[in-house]
Structure formats: C-alpha cells, structure tokens
Amino acid sequence: MRQIIALGGGGFSMEPDNPLLDRYILDQSQKTRPKICFVPTASGDSDTYIANFYRFFNEQDCEPSHLSLFKPPAQDLEAFVLEKDIIYVGGGNTKNLLVLWREWGLDAILRKAWEQGVVLAGISAGSLCWFEDGVTDSYGEQLEPIRSLGFLEGSNCPHYDGEMDRRPVYQRLIAAGTIKGGIAADDGTALHYVGQDIHRIVSSRPDAHAYRVLFDGHIHEEKLQAEFLGPK
C-alpha cells in the first residue's frame, strides 16, 4: 500500500507538546515497533532539528534514525532507506531539498520505497515535495511556484492559515495556470493519501482544516473537514 502523510504544519518541530500527528504517523506502519527515519535535508541537516526529532521519538515505541546527505549514514543509501518502515521529511528549503535528492539519487530511492510500502511523511517542504508543484519561500522572502517530485497529482500549499500570504498567492498561481489546482492544509492538519486518493484528513487542533482549490474561470475553495485526533 502506497501511503503519504503530508503535514501542513505541526508535529514535533512546531508543536513539541502536542504529539497527536506524530503518533498518527507511527500508527500507519502497522508495525509494533516501526523503524522511522528523519530526513532533514531541507534544513541543511540542522543539528537542532535532528536533536528535536530524537527528543520526541526516543520516547515513543519505535526505532528512530536519521539520514544526513552531508554525513551519509551508509554507502548504500537505497538499502538504508528500504529497510525503514517510515520516512519523515523535515521542513526548510524545498528547492535545496530537491536539488540534493536528485544529485544523490534519493528521489528515485524514495519512489521505490513508497512503491514497496514504506510510509512517506513530512511537514512543510516535506509535504510539498511529494506533489507535482506548489508554493515555496525557497527563493527568498516572496512566495514562488516550484515543481516537485510528482508522486502525488496536483499542487500543495502548507501553512495555509499560518502565513498571511499563503492563501492569496496559492490561489493567484492556480488562477494564472502557473501551478495546478490542488490541496492546501492549515497548520496542524495532515493529509493522509493512499495511492492518489485522500484516505483521511486529521488534525492536532480542533479548528484546523484542509481545502481543495481549483480554477474553472474563477477560484473555487472547498473546505475539507479534518478529524480532530484529540479528545472530543
């Protein structure tokens, strides 16, 4: 089963005291003690980011590890990745992530892992990277369009409610035909795909949602209800 869990925002890096989304990701592997590997390429393999990952996941029932392209953990990256149950991609600069992954062949390795049933997950850049295209701040202060890996059809916009310019820029780029229509996610929302279909939308915040944004002469924004993972 090909699964991708795309976080608009949240998880251990944004909500260190709210474990709901990260525990949801762990549960999707169906393993008693899943092997979860953090890929912090987009942050330049930030030591702080990596430490925060271990701080949370060392306390969970899993086997955490990380993959640094600046300090590779193994000569055979494909073997290293394919023996994991979950790959969790961090946020940061999407453009740099894509350039480095392609140079190392990690993009092809991750597609193979996905096709073999390894759960792919990620936040922000780690969400946007799986889609055909989307909106990024990789190029500086302004938001710009970017072509991504295309594992999932359409476009993606994380931080839809968390950054003031995200909603208007995403809609403008779709209306102009610069990027395809797609799915936006508020901070605290996760889009769980099985194959090309949204299987479930979950959230760590009661008021967080996702949105389907399309253009057919004018912009349509459809709110997609998220299932709050906390106490009802």
Tab-separated table of C-alpha atoms in Angstrom, residues 79-186:
chain	number	residue	atom	x	y	z
A	79	ALA	CA	19.494	-0.370	1.301
A	80	PHE	CA	19.473	2.044	4.242
A	81	VAL	CA	16.150	3.588	3.176
A	82	LEU	CA	14.351	0.438	2.092
A	83	GLU	CA	14.783	-1.270	5.446
A	84	LYS	CA	12.813	1.516	7.157
A	85	ASP	CA	9.074	1.492	7.836
A	86	ILE	CA	8.550	5.281	7.815
A	87	ILE	CA	10.471	8.130	6.194
A	88	TYR	CA	9.735	11.510	7.821
A	89	VAL	CA	10.943	14.570	5.875
A	90	GLY	CA	11.507	17.855	7.697
A	91	GLY	CA	10.777	21.413	6.641
A	92	GLY	CA	13.059	24.100	5.258
A	93	ASN	CA	14.149	24.974	1.726
A	94	THR	CA	12.255	22.827	-0.797
A	95	LYS	CA	14.444	23.868	-3.738
A	96	ASN	CA	17.640	22.756	-1.986
A	97	LEU	CA	15.973	19.524	-0.899
A	98	LEU	CA	15.031	18.661	-4.482
A	99	VAL	CA	18.467	19.543	-5.891
A	100	LEU	CA	20.321	17.440	-3.327
A	101	TRP	CA	17.944	14.497	-3.536
A	102	ARG	CA	18.289	14.361	-7.319
A	103	GLU	CA	22.073	14.642	-7.151
A	104	TRP	CA	22.233	11.726	-4.703
A	105	GLY	CA	19.504	9.707	-6.442
A	106	LEU	CA	17.413	9.860	-3.275
A	107	ASP	CA	14.314	10.920	-5.237
A	108	ALA	CA	14.316	7.597	-7.119
A	109	ILE	CA	15.079	5.660	-3.928
A	110	LEU	CA	12.134	7.270	-2.137
A	111	ARG	CA	9.794	6.479	-5.018
A	112	LYS	CA	10.901	2.849	-4.824
A	113	ALA	CA	10.383	2.859	-1.045
A	114	TRP	CA	6.868	4.304	-1.493
A	115	GLU	CA	6.005	1.680	-4.095
A	116	GLN	CA	7.248	-1.044	-1.731
A	117	GLY	CA	5.040	0.117	1.144
A	118	VAL	CA	7.327	2.375	3.175
A	119	VAL	CA	5.201	5.179	4.641
A	120	LEU	CA	6.366	8.612	3.450
A	121	ALA	CA	5.574	11.605	5.659
A	122	GLY	CA	6.710	15.166	6.047
A	123	ILE	CA	5.968	18.706	7.087
A	124	SER	CA	6.066	21.925	5.030
A	125	ALA	CA	8.855	21.284	2.475
A	126	GLY	CA	8.438	17.647	3.494
A	127	SER	CA	4.792	17.887	2.420
A	128	LEU	CA	5.206	19.982	-0.713
A	129	CYS	CA	7.959	17.764	-2.122
A	130	TRP	CA	5.620	14.818	-2.856
A	131	PHE	CA	3.243	16.749	-5.164
A	132	GLU	CA	3.613	17.917	-8.761
A	133	ASP	CA	4.000	21.552	-7.793
A	134	GLY	CA	3.135	24.148	-5.196
A	135	VAL	CA	4.132	27.308	-3.363
A	136	THR	CA	7.504	27.818	-1.672
A	137	ASP	CA	9.576	30.511	0.009
A	138	SER	CA	12.790	28.756	-1.072
A	139	TYR	CA	13.890	31.631	-3.297
A	140	GLY	CA	13.771	34.417	-0.720
A	141	GLU	CA	11.136	36.434	1.065
A	142	GLN	CA	8.443	36.133	-1.618
A	143	LEU	CA	6.386	33.023	-2.290
A	144	GLU	CA	7.076	31.424	-5.672
A	145	PRO	CA	5.885	28.382	-7.646
A	146	ILE	CA	8.018	25.253	-7.625
A	147	ARG	CA	7.969	21.927	-9.458
A	148	SER	CA	8.294	18.987	-7.106
A	149	LEU	CA	8.616	15.196	-7.377
A	150	GLY	CA	5.127	14.412	-8.647
A	151	PHE	CA	4.465	11.296	-6.585
A	152	LEU	CA	1.034	12.828	-5.902
A	153	GLU	CA	-1.018	14.560	-8.564
A	154	GLY	CA	-1.789	18.278	-8.338
A	155	SER	CA	-0.358	21.007	-6.162
A	156	ASN	CA	0.082	21.541	-2.426
A	157	CYS	CA	0.249	24.519	-0.109
A	158	PRO	CA	1.255	24.041	3.543
A	159	HIS	CA	0.805	26.672	6.292
A	160	TYR	CA	-2.424	27.831	4.635
A	161	ASP	CA	-3.593	29.638	7.760
A	162	GLY	CA	-0.205	30.090	9.395
A	163	GLU	CA	1.391	32.568	6.985
A	164	MET	CA	-0.577	35.586	5.782
A	165	ASP	CA	0.424	35.427	2.098
A	166	ARG	CA	-0.025	31.691	1.530
A	167	ARG	CA	-3.747	31.672	0.689
A	168	PRO	CA	-3.789	34.619	-1.778
A	169	VAL	CA	-0.571	33.615	-3.549
A	170	TYR	CA	-1.642	29.966	-3.884
A	171	GLN	CA	-4.981	30.995	-5.365
A	172	ARG	CA	-3.364	33.536	-7.691
A	173	LEU	CA	-0.877	30.977	-9.064
A	174	ILE	CA	-3.649	28.444	-9.673
A	175	ALA	CA	-5.837	31.064	-11.363
A	176	ALA	CA	-2.928	32.054	-13.629
A	177	GLY	CA	-2.322	28.430	-14.605
A	178	THR	CA	1.209	28.616	-13.218
A	179	ILE	CA	0.549	25.622	-10.980
A	180	LYS	CA	-2.197	23.027	-10.972
A	181	GLY	CA	-5.162	23.078	-8.640
A	182	GLY	CA	-4.675	21.064	-5.504
A	183	ILE	CA	-4.899	20.776	-1.755
A	184	ALA	CA	-3.926	23.307	0.900
A	185	ALA	CA	-3.544	22.459	4.581
A	186	ASP	CA	-3.663	24.567	7.706
